[in-house]
PDB file of C-alpha atoms in Angstrom:
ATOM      1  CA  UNK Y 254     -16.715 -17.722   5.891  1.00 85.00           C
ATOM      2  CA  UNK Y 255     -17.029 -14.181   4.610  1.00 81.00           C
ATOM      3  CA  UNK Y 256     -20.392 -14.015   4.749  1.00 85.00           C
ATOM      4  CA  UNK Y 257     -20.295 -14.787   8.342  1.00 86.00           C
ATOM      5  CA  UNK Y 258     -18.595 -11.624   8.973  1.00 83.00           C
ATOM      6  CA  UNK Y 259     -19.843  -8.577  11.026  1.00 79.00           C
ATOM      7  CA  UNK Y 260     -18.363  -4.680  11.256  1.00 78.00           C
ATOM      8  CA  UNK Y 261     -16.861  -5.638  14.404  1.00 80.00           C
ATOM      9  CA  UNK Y 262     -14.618  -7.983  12.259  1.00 81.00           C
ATOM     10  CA  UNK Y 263     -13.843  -5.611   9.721  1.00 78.00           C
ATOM     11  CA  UNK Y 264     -12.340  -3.378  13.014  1.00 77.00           C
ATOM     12  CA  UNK Y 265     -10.683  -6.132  14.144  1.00 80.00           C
ATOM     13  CA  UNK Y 266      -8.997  -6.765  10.244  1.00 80.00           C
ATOM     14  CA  UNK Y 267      -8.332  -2.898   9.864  1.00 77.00           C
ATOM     15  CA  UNK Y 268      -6.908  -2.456  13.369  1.00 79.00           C
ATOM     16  CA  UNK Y 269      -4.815  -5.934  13.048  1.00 78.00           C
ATOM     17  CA  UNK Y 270      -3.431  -4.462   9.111  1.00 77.00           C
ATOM     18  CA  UNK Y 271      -2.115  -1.336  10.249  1.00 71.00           C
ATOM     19  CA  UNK Y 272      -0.965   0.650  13.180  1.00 54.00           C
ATOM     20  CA  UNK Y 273      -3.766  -0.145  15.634  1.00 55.00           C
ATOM     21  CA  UNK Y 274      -6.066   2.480  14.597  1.00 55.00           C
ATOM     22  CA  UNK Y 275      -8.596   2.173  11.763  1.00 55.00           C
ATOM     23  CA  UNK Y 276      -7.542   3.333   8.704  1.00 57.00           C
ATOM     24  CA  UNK Y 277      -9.452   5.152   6.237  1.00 55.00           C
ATOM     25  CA  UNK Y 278      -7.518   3.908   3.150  1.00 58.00           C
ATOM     26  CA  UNK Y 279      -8.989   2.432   0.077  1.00 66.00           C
ATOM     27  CA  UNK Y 280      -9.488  -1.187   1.160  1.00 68.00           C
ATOM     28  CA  UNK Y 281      -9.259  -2.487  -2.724  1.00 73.00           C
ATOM     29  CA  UNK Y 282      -5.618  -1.578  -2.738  1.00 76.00           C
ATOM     30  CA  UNK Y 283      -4.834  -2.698   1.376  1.00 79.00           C
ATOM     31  CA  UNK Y 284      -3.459  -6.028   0.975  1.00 81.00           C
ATOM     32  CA  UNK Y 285      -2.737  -6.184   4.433  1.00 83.00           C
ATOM     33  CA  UNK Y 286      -6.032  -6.040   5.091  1.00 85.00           C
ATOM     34  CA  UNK Y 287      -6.967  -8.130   2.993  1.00 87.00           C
ATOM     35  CA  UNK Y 288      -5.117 -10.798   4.263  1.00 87.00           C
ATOM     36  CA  UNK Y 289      -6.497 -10.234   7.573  1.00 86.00           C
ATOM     37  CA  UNK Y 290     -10.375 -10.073   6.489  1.00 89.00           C
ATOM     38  CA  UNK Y 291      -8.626 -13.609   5.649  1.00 90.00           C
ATOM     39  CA  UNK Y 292      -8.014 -14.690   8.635  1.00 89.00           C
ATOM     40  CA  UNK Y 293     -10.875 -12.925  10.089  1.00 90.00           C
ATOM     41  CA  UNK Y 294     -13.174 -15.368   7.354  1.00 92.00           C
ATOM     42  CA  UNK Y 295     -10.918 -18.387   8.837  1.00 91.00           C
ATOM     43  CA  UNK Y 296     -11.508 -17.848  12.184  1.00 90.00           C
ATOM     44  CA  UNK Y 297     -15.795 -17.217  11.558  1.00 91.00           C
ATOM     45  CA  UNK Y 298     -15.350 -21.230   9.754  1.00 91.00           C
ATOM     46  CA  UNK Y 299     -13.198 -22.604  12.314  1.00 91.00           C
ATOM     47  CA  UNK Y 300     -13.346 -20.721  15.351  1.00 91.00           C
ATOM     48  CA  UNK Y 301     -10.053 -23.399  16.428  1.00 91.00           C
ATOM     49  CA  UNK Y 302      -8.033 -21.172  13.922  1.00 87.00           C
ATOM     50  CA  UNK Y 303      -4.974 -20.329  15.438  1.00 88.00           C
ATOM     51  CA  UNK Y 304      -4.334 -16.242  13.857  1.00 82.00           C
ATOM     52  CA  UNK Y 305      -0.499 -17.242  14.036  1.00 85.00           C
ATOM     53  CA  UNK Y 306      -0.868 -19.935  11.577  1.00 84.00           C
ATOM     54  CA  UNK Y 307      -1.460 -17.758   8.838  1.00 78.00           C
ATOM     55  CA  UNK Y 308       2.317 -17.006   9.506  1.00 77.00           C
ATOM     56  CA  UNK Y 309       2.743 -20.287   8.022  1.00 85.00           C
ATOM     57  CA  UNK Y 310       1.251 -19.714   4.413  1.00 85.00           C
ATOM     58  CA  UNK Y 311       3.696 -19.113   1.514  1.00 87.00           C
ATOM     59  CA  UNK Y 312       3.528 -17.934  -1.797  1.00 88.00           C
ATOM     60  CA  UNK Y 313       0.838 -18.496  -4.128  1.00 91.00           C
ATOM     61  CA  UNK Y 314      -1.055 -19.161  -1.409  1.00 90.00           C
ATOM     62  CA  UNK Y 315      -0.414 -16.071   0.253  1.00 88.00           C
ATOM     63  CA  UNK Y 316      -1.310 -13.659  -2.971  1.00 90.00           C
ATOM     64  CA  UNK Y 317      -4.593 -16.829  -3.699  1.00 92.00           C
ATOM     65  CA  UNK Y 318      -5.583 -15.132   0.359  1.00 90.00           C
ATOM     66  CA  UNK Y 319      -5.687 -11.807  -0.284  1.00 89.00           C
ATOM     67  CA  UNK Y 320      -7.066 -12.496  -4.035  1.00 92.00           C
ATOM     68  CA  UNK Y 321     -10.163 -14.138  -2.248  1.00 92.00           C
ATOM     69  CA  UNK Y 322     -10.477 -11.281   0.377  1.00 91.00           C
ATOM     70  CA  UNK Y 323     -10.438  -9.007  -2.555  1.00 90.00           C
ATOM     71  CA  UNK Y 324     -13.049 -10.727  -4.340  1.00 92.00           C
ATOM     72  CA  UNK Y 325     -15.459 -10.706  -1.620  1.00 90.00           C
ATOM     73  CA  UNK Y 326     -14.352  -6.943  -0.816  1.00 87.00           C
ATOM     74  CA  UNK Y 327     -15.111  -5.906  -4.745  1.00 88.00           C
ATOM     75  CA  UNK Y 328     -18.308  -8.791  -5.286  1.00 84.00           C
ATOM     76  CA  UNK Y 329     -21.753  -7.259  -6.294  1.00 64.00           C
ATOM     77  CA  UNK Y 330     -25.131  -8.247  -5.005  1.00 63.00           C
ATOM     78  CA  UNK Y 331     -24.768 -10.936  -7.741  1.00 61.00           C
ATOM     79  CA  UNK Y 332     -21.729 -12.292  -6.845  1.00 54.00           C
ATOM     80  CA  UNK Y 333     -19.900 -10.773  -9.768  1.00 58.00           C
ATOM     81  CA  UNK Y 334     -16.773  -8.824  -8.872  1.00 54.00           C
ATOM     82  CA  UNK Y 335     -17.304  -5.207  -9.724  1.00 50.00           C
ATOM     83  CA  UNK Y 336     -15.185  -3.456 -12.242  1.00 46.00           C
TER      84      UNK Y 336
END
């Protein structure tokens, strides 16, 4: 639920994709991040998420992740990914 999300989440992504400290690198390009605004989004629709599980997607479905994240990151007011 990325909608659901608040800054303290984004922290908890940025500090979870890197070395522990925020970063201040383009998120568009991050996909570490991305994958853990993810599970971040997971977690905010089912709170039972276990964060390790995401160990357990594989291909497709692990670029499909951080295609979604990336999408929200990049949407406009009108939903509509910006160019």
């Amino acid at each position: 639920d990325f909608d659901a999300l608040t800054v303290g989440d984004y922290i908890q992504a940025d500090k979870r994709s890197g070395t522990g400290e925020v970063k201040t690198a383009m998120t568009e390009f991050d996909r570490s991040f991305h994958m853990e605004l993810y599970v971040q989004a997971v977690i905010k629709a089912n709170p039972a998420f276990d964060p390790l599980d995401v160990k357990r997607i594989h291909g497709k479905d692990v670029n499909e992740a951080m295609r979604i994240a990336r999408s929200f990151l990049l949407s406009t007011e009108d939903g509509e990914e910006a160019n």
